[in-house]
Amino acid sequence: MCRFDHESSRRCEVFSGLFICRYVVNVGACLHERRSCRSVSGLPCTMRVCTRRRSRMFRLWLLIVFLSLHLLVVSLVLSIYHTSCELHSNPDIQTSISFSVQTTSTSTSKMATLGSVTQEVEMDSAADAFAKLEALFSHPLYNLPTPPVSDGDWLLKVRTKKKEEEHSTQQWLSANEDGYDPIVWNASAETHPPWLRFHLGISRWQMYQHKDPNLSALTQQLASHRIVSAVQKSGGTQLKLVMSFPNYGQALFKPMKQERHEETNVNLYYFSDFERHNAEIAAFHLDRILGFRRVPPVVGRLIHVIKEIKDITTDHKLATTFFTSPVGNACFYGQCSYYCSTEHAICGRPLKIEGSMAAMLPDLSLASRRSWRSPWRRSYSRTKLALWETESNYCDAVKKIPPYDRGTRLVDLIDLSILDFLMSNMDRHHYETFEKFGNSTFLIHLDNGRAFGRHSKDEPSILAPLVQCCRVRRSTLLRLRLLSLPSYRLSDVMRASLSQDPLVAVAPLLTEPHLSALDRRLETVIQTIQDCLQQHQHHSDVIYDDITDYLGA
């Protein structure tokens, strides 16, 4: 057997305060007996010694790592303890941390409070605007006593059905009754659907009454009633659809073509501009606020392109124009004189589109209408001017031509020019009246789609009838002055009135710059009338007094 040298030296070292003994083995004696020295496992003596040394070195390194980790933990504990002591001993640091937390909490609280205050301010502002609108419609100028309407002054009236007329009356029913409600109407107004009450309420002097109880029901029907048919309306330069309801009512649908905030390109001529669905809606509200009541009721609505147009249309030409855009939107373009192509398609987002729904007037077979060419019609030419744009005494010639030589036709037309100027509508080439009433009736304010195209510029030429003729209704002037007062400001009452439309849930129908433009243009109209009063010695030459019994200024 191989023996270790008895004189092997033991050497001790101190590491981190602990004694670790390491043996130094003299293996010289074993080298002489290498061949004979064998272990039980058969390994040479030298390898046994090396294995023992490696084992001891491995344990030594494990001990070193353990001690190092121990010292590191102790150092961290001492560091944390020292920092904690400093925090307790330094009140300024503690106060700073506390103040920082309080500041963050206060800032969050202030933001929440500010948001709440802003919301409350907006609610107060809306409530204030509604109060102004209610006060305006309650003003004596909007509630003047009117004489009873005679039978001859109603556009339509219900006839008692006689036996001999029963067959001809039944012929009025649609040939395709799929989806329509059964008719249960009689002479009683309570049984009539809202659209029929609207038709029966049209008189010689107005489209509907000031406080018409049927108006709310009619607009509700236009906004939500199920659509059973959709066909393209013939004529016109741009796409329009006639929508039918189960109760046989109908509405004219004008789809959205551009965003509300988009202004008309300055290089476009007035006759090249798109029609706007929101302009049709806003024109109805403005016409009502001015006290004219000559625009048929209009309301906004979201329409499903597939379910409420494509799937129910019987218009084969319209049906062939539907397609799906590259991004998956349902589109169609119809057939018309202008802007009916794939480049100008009407597209959903992805399936629904906005549009205006205007109550249809009675069928022409029941109430025929006459179209009049406006004396102040534009040339619709890029190079030529109209006669009224070059002749300074043009109005004198107009006053000699029937029907402008008598009655209220001239002041009716000037009312229309004031409405058009306020909403910046240059596209008034014709107007219509109901033939039944002859020349003594109101003008129907139709087709307002090219209004509210530009808020940044006013077009003074629209007021040419007022400027050149210096004639205006007294009732119109008093209402304009009323709307210029802070308590009845035009922009405020328009905002309140438009906020009742369903499409406000998507976005305001008129942007704030357009509402501000209304106030600015109103001042221009009032100043123009004031200039006329200064030019004429007698106010009666300017003011047509249509409310002689009203004593207000």
PDB file of N, CA and C in Angstrom, residues 284-376:
ATOM      1  N   PHE A 284     -84.379  74.040 -43.158  1.00  0.00           N
ATOM      2  CA  PHE A 284     -85.703  73.896 -42.539  1.00  0.00           C
ATOM      3  C   PHE A 284     -85.749  74.593 -41.184  1.00  0.00           C
ATOM      4  N   HIS A 285     -84.715  74.391 -40.372  1.00  0.00           N
ATOM      5  CA  HIS A 285     -84.689  75.002 -39.037  1.00  0.00           C
ATOM      6  C   HIS A 285     -84.569  76.521 -39.125  1.00  0.00           C
ATOM      7  N   LEU A 286     -83.718  77.011 -40.029  1.00  0.00           N
ATOM      8  CA  LEU A 286     -83.544  78.460 -40.163  1.00  0.00           C
ATOM      9  C   LEU A 286     -84.828  79.110 -40.676  1.00  0.00           C
ATOM     10  N   ASP A 287     -85.467  78.502 -41.647  1.00  0.00           N
ATOM     11  CA  ASP A 287     -86.717  79.027 -42.193  1.00  0.00           C
ATOM     12  C   ASP A 287     -87.792  79.124 -41.107  1.00  0.00           C
ATOM     13  N   ARG A 288     -87.805  78.140 -40.227  1.00  0.00           N
ATOM     14  CA  ARG A 288     -88.780  78.148 -39.124  1.00  0.00           C
ATOM     15  C   ARG A 288     -88.430  79.221 -38.102  1.00  0.00           C
ATOM     16  N   ILE A 289     -87.156  79.398 -37.802  1.00  0.00           N
ATOM     17  CA  ILE A 289     -86.734  80.413 -36.834  1.00  0.00           C
ATOM     18  C   ILE A 289     -87.026  81.818 -37.352  1.00  0.00           C
ATOM     19  N   LEU A 290     -86.910  82.018 -38.653  1.00  0.00           N
ATOM     20  CA  LEU A 290     -87.214  83.323 -39.239  1.00  0.00           C
ATOM     21  C   LEU A 290     -88.715  83.584 -39.297  1.00  0.00           C
ATOM     22  N   GLY A 291     -89.525  82.582 -38.983  1.00  0.00           N
ATOM     23  CA  GLY A 291     -90.969  82.757 -38.967  1.00  0.00           C
ATOM     24  C   GLY A 291     -91.614  82.610 -40.327  1.00  0.00           C
ATOM     25  N   PHE A 292     -90.882  82.093 -41.348  1.00  0.00           N
ATOM     26  CA  PHE A 292     -91.450  81.958 -42.692  1.00  0.00           C
ATOM     27  C   PHE A 292     -92.342  80.719 -42.800  1.00  0.00           C
ATOM     28  N   ARG A 293     -91.841  79.581 -42.357  1.00  0.00           N
ATOM     29  CA  ARG A 293     -92.553  78.290 -42.429  1.00  0.00           C
ATOM     30  C   ARG A 293     -92.950  77.959 -43.865  1.00  0.00           C
ATOM     31  N   ARG A 294     -91.938  78.009 -44.744  1.00  0.00           N
ATOM     32  CA  ARG A 294     -92.160  77.750 -46.170  1.00  0.00           C
ATOM     33  C   ARG A 294     -91.293  76.607 -46.700  1.00  0.00           C
ATOM     34  N   VAL A 295     -90.502  75.978 -45.827  1.00  0.00           N
ATOM     35  CA  VAL A 295     -89.717  74.803 -46.187  1.00  0.00           C
ATOM     36  C   VAL A 295     -90.409  73.564 -45.622  1.00  0.00           C
ATOM     37  N   PRO A 296     -90.655  72.538 -46.432  1.00  0.00           N
ATOM     38  CA  PRO A 296     -91.249  71.307 -45.895  1.00  0.00           C
ATOM     39  C   PRO A 296     -90.363  70.713 -44.809  1.00  0.00           C
ATOM     40  N   PRO A 297     -90.947  70.065 -43.806  1.00  0.00           N
ATOM     41  CA  PRO A 297     -90.150  69.487 -42.710  1.00  0.00           C
ATOM     42  C   PRO A 297     -89.076  68.532 -43.219  1.00  0.00           C
ATOM     43  N   VAL A 298     -87.872  68.665 -42.646  1.00  0.00           N
ATOM     44  CA  VAL A 298     -86.720  67.840 -43.022  1.00  0.00           C
ATOM     45  C   VAL A 298     -86.053  67.341 -41.747  1.00  0.00           C
ATOM     46  N   VAL A 299     -85.587  66.093 -41.770  1.00  0.00           N
ATOM     47  CA  VAL A 299     -84.913  65.514 -40.620  1.00  0.00           C
ATOM     48  C   VAL A 299     -83.769  64.637 -41.122  1.00  0.00           C
ATOM     49  N   GLY A 300     -82.748  64.457 -40.299  1.00  0.00           N
ATOM     50  CA  GLY A 300     -81.617  63.611 -40.664  1.00  0.00           C
ATOM     51  C   GLY A 300     -81.863  62.159 -40.289  1.00  0.00           C
ATOM     52  N   ARG A 301     -81.220  61.262 -41.034  1.00  0.00           N
ATOM     53  CA  ARG A 301     -81.398  59.836 -40.753  1.00  0.00           C
ATOM     54  C   ARG A 301     -80.213  59.031 -41.283  1.00  0.00           C
ATOM     55  N   LEU A 302     -79.875  57.941 -40.572  1.00  0.00           N
ATOM     56  CA  LEU A 302     -78.887  56.973 -41.041  1.00  0.00           C
ATOM     57  C   LEU A 302     -79.612  55.863 -41.789  1.00  0.00           C
ATOM     58  N   ILE A 303     -79.181  55.594 -43.018  1.00  0.00           N
ATOM     59  CA  ILE A 303     -79.838  54.607 -43.869  1.00  0.00           C
ATOM     60  C   ILE A 303     -78.889  53.438 -44.132  1.00  0.00           C
ATOM     61  N   HIS A 304     -79.415  52.213 -44.034  1.00  0.00           N
ATOM     62  CA  HIS A 304     -78.642  51.007 -44.342  1.00  0.00           C
ATOM     63  C   HIS A 304     -78.674  50.805 -45.860  1.00  0.00           C
ATOM     64  N   VAL A 305     -77.502  50.877 -46.488  1.00  0.00           N
ATOM     65  CA  VAL A 305     -77.420  50.849 -47.947  1.00  0.00           C
ATOM     66  C   VAL A 305     -78.021  49.568 -48.527  1.00  0.00           C
ATOM     67  N   ILE A 306     -77.774  48.441 -47.891  1.00  0.00           N
ATOM     68  CA  ILE A 306     -78.243  47.161 -48.429  1.00  0.00           C
ATOM     69  C   ILE A 306     -79.704  46.911 -48.062  1.00  0.00           C
ATOM     70  N   LYS A 307     -80.024  46.931 -46.764  1.00  0.00           N
ATOM     71  CA  LYS A 307     -81.358  46.555 -46.311  1.00  0.00           C
ATOM     72  C   LYS A 307     -82.423  47.576 -46.684  1.00  0.00           C
ATOM     73  N   GLU A 308     -82.063  48.876 -46.692  1.00  0.00           N
ATOM     74  CA  GLU A 308     -83.080  49.916 -46.879  1.00  0.00           C
ATOM     75  C   GLU A 308     -83.046  50.553 -48.265  1.00  0.00           C
ATOM     76  N   ILE A 309     -82.145  50.099 -49.127  1.00  0.00           N
ATOM     77  CA  ILE A 309     -82.130  50.599 -50.503  1.00  0.00           C
ATOM     78  C   ILE A 309     -82.033  49.438 -51.497  1.00  0.00           C
ATOM     79  N   LYS A 310     -80.908  48.750 -51.485  1.00  0.00           N
ATOM     80  CA  LYS A 310     -80.653  47.727 -52.507  1.00  0.00           C
ATOM     81  C   LYS A 310     -81.670  46.592 -52.465  1.00  0.00           C
ATOM     82  N   ASP A 311     -81.946  46.059 -51.284  1.00  0.00           N
ATOM     83  CA  ASP A 311     -82.800  44.877 -51.175  1.00  0.00           C
ATOM     84  C   ASP A 311     -84.274  45.163 -51.456  1.00  0.00           C
ATOM     85  N   ILE A 312     -84.690  46.427 -51.362  1.00  0.00           N
ATOM     86  CA  ILE A 312     -86.117  46.726 -51.502  1.00  0.00           C
ATOM     87  C   ILE A 312     -86.432  47.573 -52.730  1.00  0.00           C
ATOM     88  N   THR A 313     -85.417  47.974 -53.491  1.00  0.00           N
ATOM     89  CA  THR A 313     -85.676  48.844 -54.632  1.00  0.00           C
ATOM     90  C   THR A 313     -86.306  48.065 -55.778  1.00  0.00           C
ATOM     91  N   THR A 314     -87.213  48.708 -56.490  1.00  0.00           N
ATOM     92  CA  THR A 314     -87.794  48.168 -57.715  1.00  0.00           C
ATOM     93  C   THR A 314     -87.281  48.931 -58.933  1.00  0.00           C
ATOM     94  N   ASP A 315     -86.317  49.815 -58.675  1.00  0.00           N
ATOM     95  CA  ASP A 315     -85.703  50.606 -59.748  1.00  0.00           C
ATOM     96  C   ASP A 315     -84.525  49.807 -60.312  1.00  0.00           C
ATOM     97  N   HIS A 316     -84.728  49.199 -61.473  1.00  0.00           N
ATOM     98  CA  HIS A 316     -83.704  48.318 -62.029  1.00  0.00           C
ATOM     99  C   HIS A 316     -82.439  49.087 -62.418  1.00  0.00           C
ATOM    100  N   LYS A 317     -82.592  50.312 -62.893  1.00  0.00           N
ATOM    101  CA  LYS A 317     -81.412  51.104 -63.241  1.00  0.00           C
ATOM    102  C   LYS A 317     -80.583  51.423 -62.001  1.00  0.00           C
ATOM    103  N   LEU A 318     -81.263  51.748 -60.906  1.00  0.00           N
ATOM    104  CA  LEU A 318     -80.554  52.015 -59.661  1.00  0.00           C
ATOM    105  C   LEU A 318     -79.874  50.749 -59.146  1.00  0.00           C
ATOM    106  N   ALA A 319     -80.558  49.610 -59.256  1.00  0.00           N
ATOM    107  CA  ALA A 319     -80.030  48.349 -58.724  1.00  0.00           C
ATOM    108  C   ALA A 319     -78.715  47.944 -59.388  1.00  0.00           C
ATOM    109  N   THR A 320     -78.520  48.345 -60.645  1.00  0.00           N
ATOM    110  CA  THR A 320     -77.296  47.951 -61.359  1.00  0.00           C
ATOM    111  C   THR A 320     -76.084  48.772 -60.962  1.00  0.00           C
ATOM    112  N   THR A 321     -76.266  49.800 -60.129  1.00  0.00           N
ATOM    113  CA  THR A 321     -75.140  50.686 -59.794  1.00  0.00           C
ATOM    114  C   THR A 321     -74.537  50.390 -58.421  1.00  0.00           C
ATOM    115  N   PHE A 322     -74.962  49.319 -57.770  1.00  0.00           N
ATOM    116  CA  PHE A 322     -74.404  48.978 -56.459  1.00  0.00           C
ATOM    117  C   PHE A 322     -73.113  48.191 -56.628  1.00  0.00           C
ATOM    118  N   PHE A 323     -72.163  48.457 -55.739  1.00  0.00           N
ATOM    119  CA  PHE A 323     -70.911  47.708 -55.737  1.00  0.00           C
ATOM    120  C   PHE A 323     -70.257  47.826 -54.367  1.00  0.00           C
ATOM    121  N   THR A 324     -69.229  47.025 -54.158  1.00  0.00           N
ATOM    122  CA  THR A 324     -68.478  47.061 -52.899  1.00  0.00           C
ATOM    123  C   THR A 324     -67.115  47.695 -53.172  1.00  0.00           C
ATOM    124  N   SER A 325     -66.771  48.706 -52.399  1.00  0.00           N
ATOM    125  CA  SER A 325     -65.505  49.419 -52.607  1.00  0.00           C
ATOM    126  C   SER A 325     -64.323  48.546 -52.173  1.00  0.00           C
ATOM    127  N   PRO A 326     -63.104  48.916 -52.554  1.00  0.00           N
ATOM    128  CA  PRO A 326     -61.923  48.121 -52.174  1.00  0.00           C
ATOM    129  C   PRO A 326     -61.751  47.924 -50.670  1.00  0.00           C
ATOM    130  N   VAL A 327     -62.315  48.829 -49.867  1.00  0.00           N
ATOM    131  CA  VAL A 327     -62.177  48.681 -48.408  1.00  0.00           C
ATOM    132  C   VAL A 327     -63.410  48.028 -47.780  1.00  0.00           C
ATOM    133  N   GLY A 328     -64.334  47.556 -48.621  1.00  0.00           N
ATOM    134  CA  GLY A 328     -65.479  46.817 -48.104  1.00  0.00           C
ATOM    135  C   GLY A 328     -66.718  47.627 -47.822  1.00  0.00           C
ATOM    136  N   ASN A 329     -66.777  48.900 -48.275  1.00  0.00           N
ATOM    137  CA  ASN A 329     -67.965  49.715 -48.057  1.00  0.00           C
ATOM    138  C   ASN A 329     -68.997  49.466 -49.161  1.00  0.00           C
ATOM    139  N   ALA A 330     -70.284  49.469 -48.774  1.00  0.00           N
ATOM    140  CA  ALA A 330     -71.369  49.301 -49.738  1.00  0.00           C
ATOM    141  C   ALA A 330     -71.631  50.637 -50.431  1.00  0.00           C
ATOM    142  N   CYS A 331     -71.584  50.641 -51.773  1.00  0.00           N
ATOM    143  CA  CYS A 331     -71.683  51.889 -52.538  1.00  0.00           C
ATOM    144  C   CYS A 331     -72.706  51.762 -53.665  1.00  0.00           C
ATOM    145  N   PHE A 332     -73.183  52.907 -54.140  1.00  0.00           N
ATOM    146  CA  PHE A 332     -74.027  52.994 -55.332  1.00  0.00           C
ATOM    147  C   PHE A 332     -73.915  54.404 -55.881  1.00  0.00           C
ATOM    148  N   TYR A 333     -74.315  54.596 -57.137  1.00  0.00           N
ATOM    149  CA  TYR A 333     -74.183  55.940 -57.706  1.00  0.00           C
ATOM    150  C   TYR A 333     -75.395  56.370 -58.537  1.00  0.00           C
ATOM    151  N   GLY A 334     -76.302  55.476 -58.899  1.00  0.00           N
ATOM    152  CA  GLY A 334     -77.512  55.861 -59.597  1.00  0.00           C
ATOM    153  C   GLY A 334     -77.251  56.449 -60.970  1.00  0.00           C
ATOM    154  N   GLN A 335     -78.249  57.165 -61.494  1.00  0.00           N
ATOM    155  CA  GLN A 335     -78.138  57.794 -62.805  1.00  0.00           C
ATOM    156  C   GLN A 335     -78.719  59.200 -62.732  1.00  0.00           C
ATOM    157  N   CYS A 336     -77.915  60.190 -63.080  1.00  0.00           N
ATOM    158  CA  CYS A 336     -78.352  61.585 -63.049  1.00  0.00           C
ATOM    159  C   CYS A 336     -77.458  62.398 -63.978  1.00  0.00           C
ATOM    160  N   SER A 337     -77.744  63.699 -64.078  1.00  0.00           N
ATOM    161  CA  SER A 337     -77.015  64.555 -65.014  1.00  0.00           C
ATOM    162  C   SER A 337     -75.560  64.755 -64.607  1.00  0.00           C
ATOM    163  N   TYR A 338     -75.321  64.924 -63.300  1.00  0.00           N
ATOM    164  CA  TYR A 338     -73.971  65.158 -62.810  1.00  0.00           C
ATOM    165  C   TYR A 338     -73.697  64.268 -61.593  1.00  0.00           C
ATOM    166  N   TYR A 339     -72.427  63.969 -61.410  1.00  0.00           N
ATOM    167  CA  TYR A 339     -71.952  63.300 -60.183  1.00  0.00           C
ATOM    168  C   TYR A 339     -72.619  61.939 -59.950  1.00  0.00           C
ATOM    169  N   CYS A 340     -72.982  61.234 -61.021  1.00  0.00           N
ATOM    170  CA  CYS A 340     -73.502  59.871 -60.890  1.00  0.00           C
ATOM    171  C   CYS A 340     -72.549  58.928 -61.624  1.00  0.00           C
ATOM    172  N   SER A 341     -71.489  58.536 -60.949  1.00  0.00           N
ATOM    173  CA  SER A 341     -70.479  57.649 -61.512  1.00  0.00           C
ATOM    174  C   SER A 341     -69.720  57.007 -60.360  1.00  0.00           C
ATOM    175  N   THR A 342     -68.885  56.041 -60.687  1.00  0.00           N
ATOM    176  CA  THR A 342     -68.109  55.380 -59.639  1.00  0.00           C
ATOM    177  C   THR A 342     -67.164  56.348 -58.946  1.00  0.00           C
ATOM    178  N   GLU A 343     -66.765  57.413 -59.649  1.00  0.00           N
ATOM    179  CA  GLU A 343     -65.880  58.408 -59.034  1.00  0.00           C
ATOM    180  C   GLU A 343     -66.608  59.260 -58.010  1.00  0.00           C
ATOM    181  N   HIS A 344     -67.930  59.332 -58.108  1.00  0.00           N
ATOM    182  CA  HIS A 344     -68.726  60.131 -57.170  1.00  0.00           C
ATOM    183  C   HIS A 344     -69.768  59.260 -56.476  1.00  0.00           C
ATOM    184  N   ALA A 345     -69.395  58.036 -56.161  1.00  0.00           N
ATOM    185  CA  ALA A 345     -70.344  57.088 -55.568  1.00  0.00           C
ATOM    186  C   ALA A 345     -70.710  57.488 -54.145  1.00  0.00           C
ATOM    187  N   ILE A 346     -71.910  57.081 -53.744  1.00  0.00           N
ATOM    188  CA  ILE A 346     -72.378  57.252 -52.378  1.00  0.00           C
ATOM    189  C   ILE A 346     -72.036  55.966 -51.625  1.00  0.00           C
ATOM    190  N   CYS A 347     -71.237  56.067 -50.582  1.00  0.00           N
ATOM    191  CA  CYS A 347     -70.750  54.869 -49.890  1.00  0.00           C
ATOM    192  C   CYS A 347     -71.089  54.900 -48.408  1.00  0.00           C
ATOM    193  N   GLY A 348     -71.440  53.714 -47.892  1.00  0.00           N
ATOM    194  CA  GLY A 348     -71.678  53.574 -46.465  1.00  0.00           C
ATOM    195  C   GLY A 348     -70.371  53.467 -45.710  1.00  0.00           C
ATOM    196  N   ARG A 349     -70.483  53.412 -44.372  1.00  0.00           N
ATOM    197  CA  ARG A 349     -69.289  53.323 -43.523  1.00  0.00           C
ATOM    198  C   ARG A 349     -69.471  52.242 -42.456  1.00  0.00           C
ATOM    199  N   PRO A 350     -69.427  50.980 -42.782  1.00  0.00           N
ATOM    200  CA  PRO A 350     -69.339  50.424 -44.137  1.00  0.00           C
ATOM    201  C   PRO A 350     -70.697  50.221 -44.806  1.00  0.00           C
ATOM    202  N   LEU A 351     -71.785  50.196 -43.997  1.00  0.00           N
ATOM    203  CA  LEU A 351     -73.091  49.878 -44.568  1.00  0.00           C
ATOM    204  C   LEU A 351     -74.108  51.004 -44.425  1.00  0.00           C
ATOM    205  N   LYS A 352     -73.873  51.970 -43.528  1.00  0.00           N
ATOM    206  CA  LYS A 352     -74.850  53.027 -43.288  1.00  0.00           C
ATOM    207  C   LYS A 352     -74.334  54.375 -43.788  1.00  0.00           C
ATOM    208  N   ILE A 353     -75.263  55.155 -44.308  1.00  0.00           N
ATOM    209  CA  ILE A 353     -74.932  56.494 -44.789  1.00  0.00           C
ATOM    210  C   ILE A 353     -75.898  57.504 -44.164  1.00  0.00           C
ATOM    211  N   GLU A 354     -75.407  58.721 -43.991  1.00  0.00           N
ATOM    212  CA  GLU A 354     -76.255  59.812 -43.516  1.00  0.00           C
ATOM    213  C   GLU A 354     -77.037  60.392 -44.687  1.00  0.00           C
ATOM    214  N   GLY A 355     -78.144  61.014 -44.369  1.00  0.00           N
ATOM    215  CA  GLY A 355     -78.905  61.704 -45.392  1.00  0.00           C
ATOM    216  C   GLY A 355     -80.005  62.543 -44.790  1.00  0.00           C
ATOM    217  N   SER A 356     -80.582  63.405 -45.609  1.00  0.00           N
ATOM    218  CA  SER A 356     -81.725  64.213 -45.179  1.00  0.00           C
ATOM    219  C   SER A 356     -83.001  63.578 -45.720  1.00  0.00           C
ATOM    220  N   MET A 357     -84.027  63.564 -44.883  1.00  0.00           N
ATOM    221  CA  MET A 357     -85.343  63.027 -45.256  1.00  0.00           C
ATOM    222  C   MET A 357     -86.341  64.177 -45.207  1.00  0.00           C
ATOM    223  N   ALA A 358     -86.771  64.616 -46.390  1.00  0.00           N
ATOM    224  CA  ALA A 358     -87.722  65.723 -46.482  1.00  0.00           C
ATOM    225  C   ALA A 358     -89.114  65.189 -46.785  1.00  0.00           C
ATOM    226  N   ALA A 359     -90.082  65.689 -46.057  1.00  0.00           N
ATOM    227  CA  ALA A 359     -91.461  65.275 -46.293  1.00  0.00           C
ATOM    228  C   ALA A 359     -91.873  65.670 -47.709  1.00  0.00           C
ATOM    229  N   MET A 360     -92.440  64.724 -48.435  1.00  0.00           N
ATOM    230  CA  MET A 360     -92.874  64.996 -49.804  1.00  0.00           C
ATOM    231  C   MET A 360     -94.140  65.851 -49.794  1.00  0.00           C
ATOM    232  N   LEU A 361     -94.225  66.732 -50.763  1.00  0.00           N
ATOM    233  CA  LEU A 361     -95.439  67.531 -50.938  1.00  0.00           C
ATOM    234  C   LEU A 361     -96.510  66.676 -51.601  1.00  0.00           C
ATOM    235  N   PRO A 362     -97.761  67.109 -51.553  1.00  0.00           N
ATOM    236  CA  PRO A 362     -98.826  66.327 -52.194  1.00  0.00           C
ATOM    237  C   PRO A 362     -98.527  66.056 -53.666  1.00  0.00           C
ATOM    238  N   ASP A 363     -98.986  64.926 -54.129  1.00  0.00           N
ATOM    239  CA  ASP A 363     -98.767  64.549 -55.529  1.00  0.00           C
ATOM    240  C   ASP A 363     -99.301  65.643 -56.456  1.00  0.00           C
ATOM    241  N   LEU A 364     -98.614  65.823 -57.574  1.00  0.00           N
ATOM    242  CA  LEU A 364     -98.991  66.886 -58.506  1.00  0.00           C
ATOM    243  C   LEU A 364    -100.389  66.684 -59.067  1.00  0.00           C
ATOM    244  N   SER A 365    -100.848  65.441 -59.077  1.00  0.00           N
ATOM    245  CA  SER A 365    -102.215  65.190 -59.557  1.00  0.00           C
ATOM    246  C   SER A 365    -103.257  65.737 -58.591  1.00  0.00           C
ATOM    247  N   LEU A 366    -102.885  65.905 -57.334  1.00  0.00           N
ATOM    248  CA  LEU A 366    -103.792  66.439 -56.314  1.00  0.00           C
ATOM    249  C   LEU A 366    -103.581  67.933 -56.089  1.00  0.00           C
ATOM    250  N   ALA A 367    -102.338  68.378 -56.161  1.00  0.00           N
ATOM    251  CA  ALA A 367    -102.025  69.793 -55.916  1.00  0.00           C
ATOM    252  C   ALA A 367    -100.900  70.198 -56.857  1.00  0.00           C
ATOM    253  N   SER A 368    -101.261  70.676 -58.006  1.00  0.00           N
ATOM    254  CA  SER A 368    -100.261  71.055 -59.010  1.00  0.00           C
ATOM    255  C   SER A 368     -99.501  72.296 -58.555  1.00  0.00           C
ATOM    256  N   ARG A 369     -98.257  72.375 -58.999  1.00  0.00           N
ATOM    257  CA  ARG A 369     -97.399  73.508 -58.635  1.00  0.00           C
ATOM    258  C   ARG A 369     -96.901  74.187 -59.905  1.00  0.00           C
ATOM    259  N   ARG A 370     -96.629  75.473 -59.756  1.00  0.00           N
ATOM    260  CA  ARG A 370     -96.096  76.233 -60.878  1.00  0.00           C
ATOM    261  C   ARG A 370     -94.666  76.655 -60.558  1.00  0.00           C
ATOM    262  N   SER A 371     -93.787  76.477 -61.514  1.00  0.00           N
ATOM    263  CA  SER A 371     -92.392  76.872 -61.356  1.00  0.00           C
ATOM    264  C   SER A 371     -92.178  78.237 -61.994  1.00  0.00           C
ATOM    265  N   TRP A 372     -91.569  79.145 -61.211  1.00  0.00           N
ATOM    266  CA  TRP A 372     -91.314  80.507 -61.668  1.00  0.00           C
ATOM    267  C   TRP A 372     -89.806  80.735 -61.789  1.00  0.00           C
ATOM    268  N   ARG A 373     -89.413  81.343 -62.870  1.00  0.00           N
ATOM    269  CA  ARG A 373     -88.012  81.719 -63.043  1.00  0.00           C
ATOM    270  C   ARG A 373     -87.749  82.993 -62.251  1.00  0.00           C
ATOM    271  N   SER A 374     -86.750  82.957 -61.404  1.00  0.00           N
ATOM    272  CA  SER A 374     -86.443  84.118 -60.566  1.00  0.00           C
ATOM    273  C   SER A 374     -85.905  85.266 -61.405  1.00  0.00           C
ATOM    274  N   PRO A 375     -86.409  86.499 -61.186  1.00  0.00           N
ATOM    275  CA  PRO A 375     -85.862  87.654 -61.920  1.00  0.00           C
ATOM    276  C   PRO A 375     -84.369  87.876 -61.621  1.00  0.00           C
ATOM    277  N   TRP A 376     -83.941  87.402 -60.478  1.00  0.00           N
ATOM    278  CA  TRP A 376     -82.529  87.560 -60.109  1.00  0.00           C
ATOM    279  C   TRP A 376     -81.754  86.243 -60.307  1.00  0.00           C
TER     280      TRP A 376
END
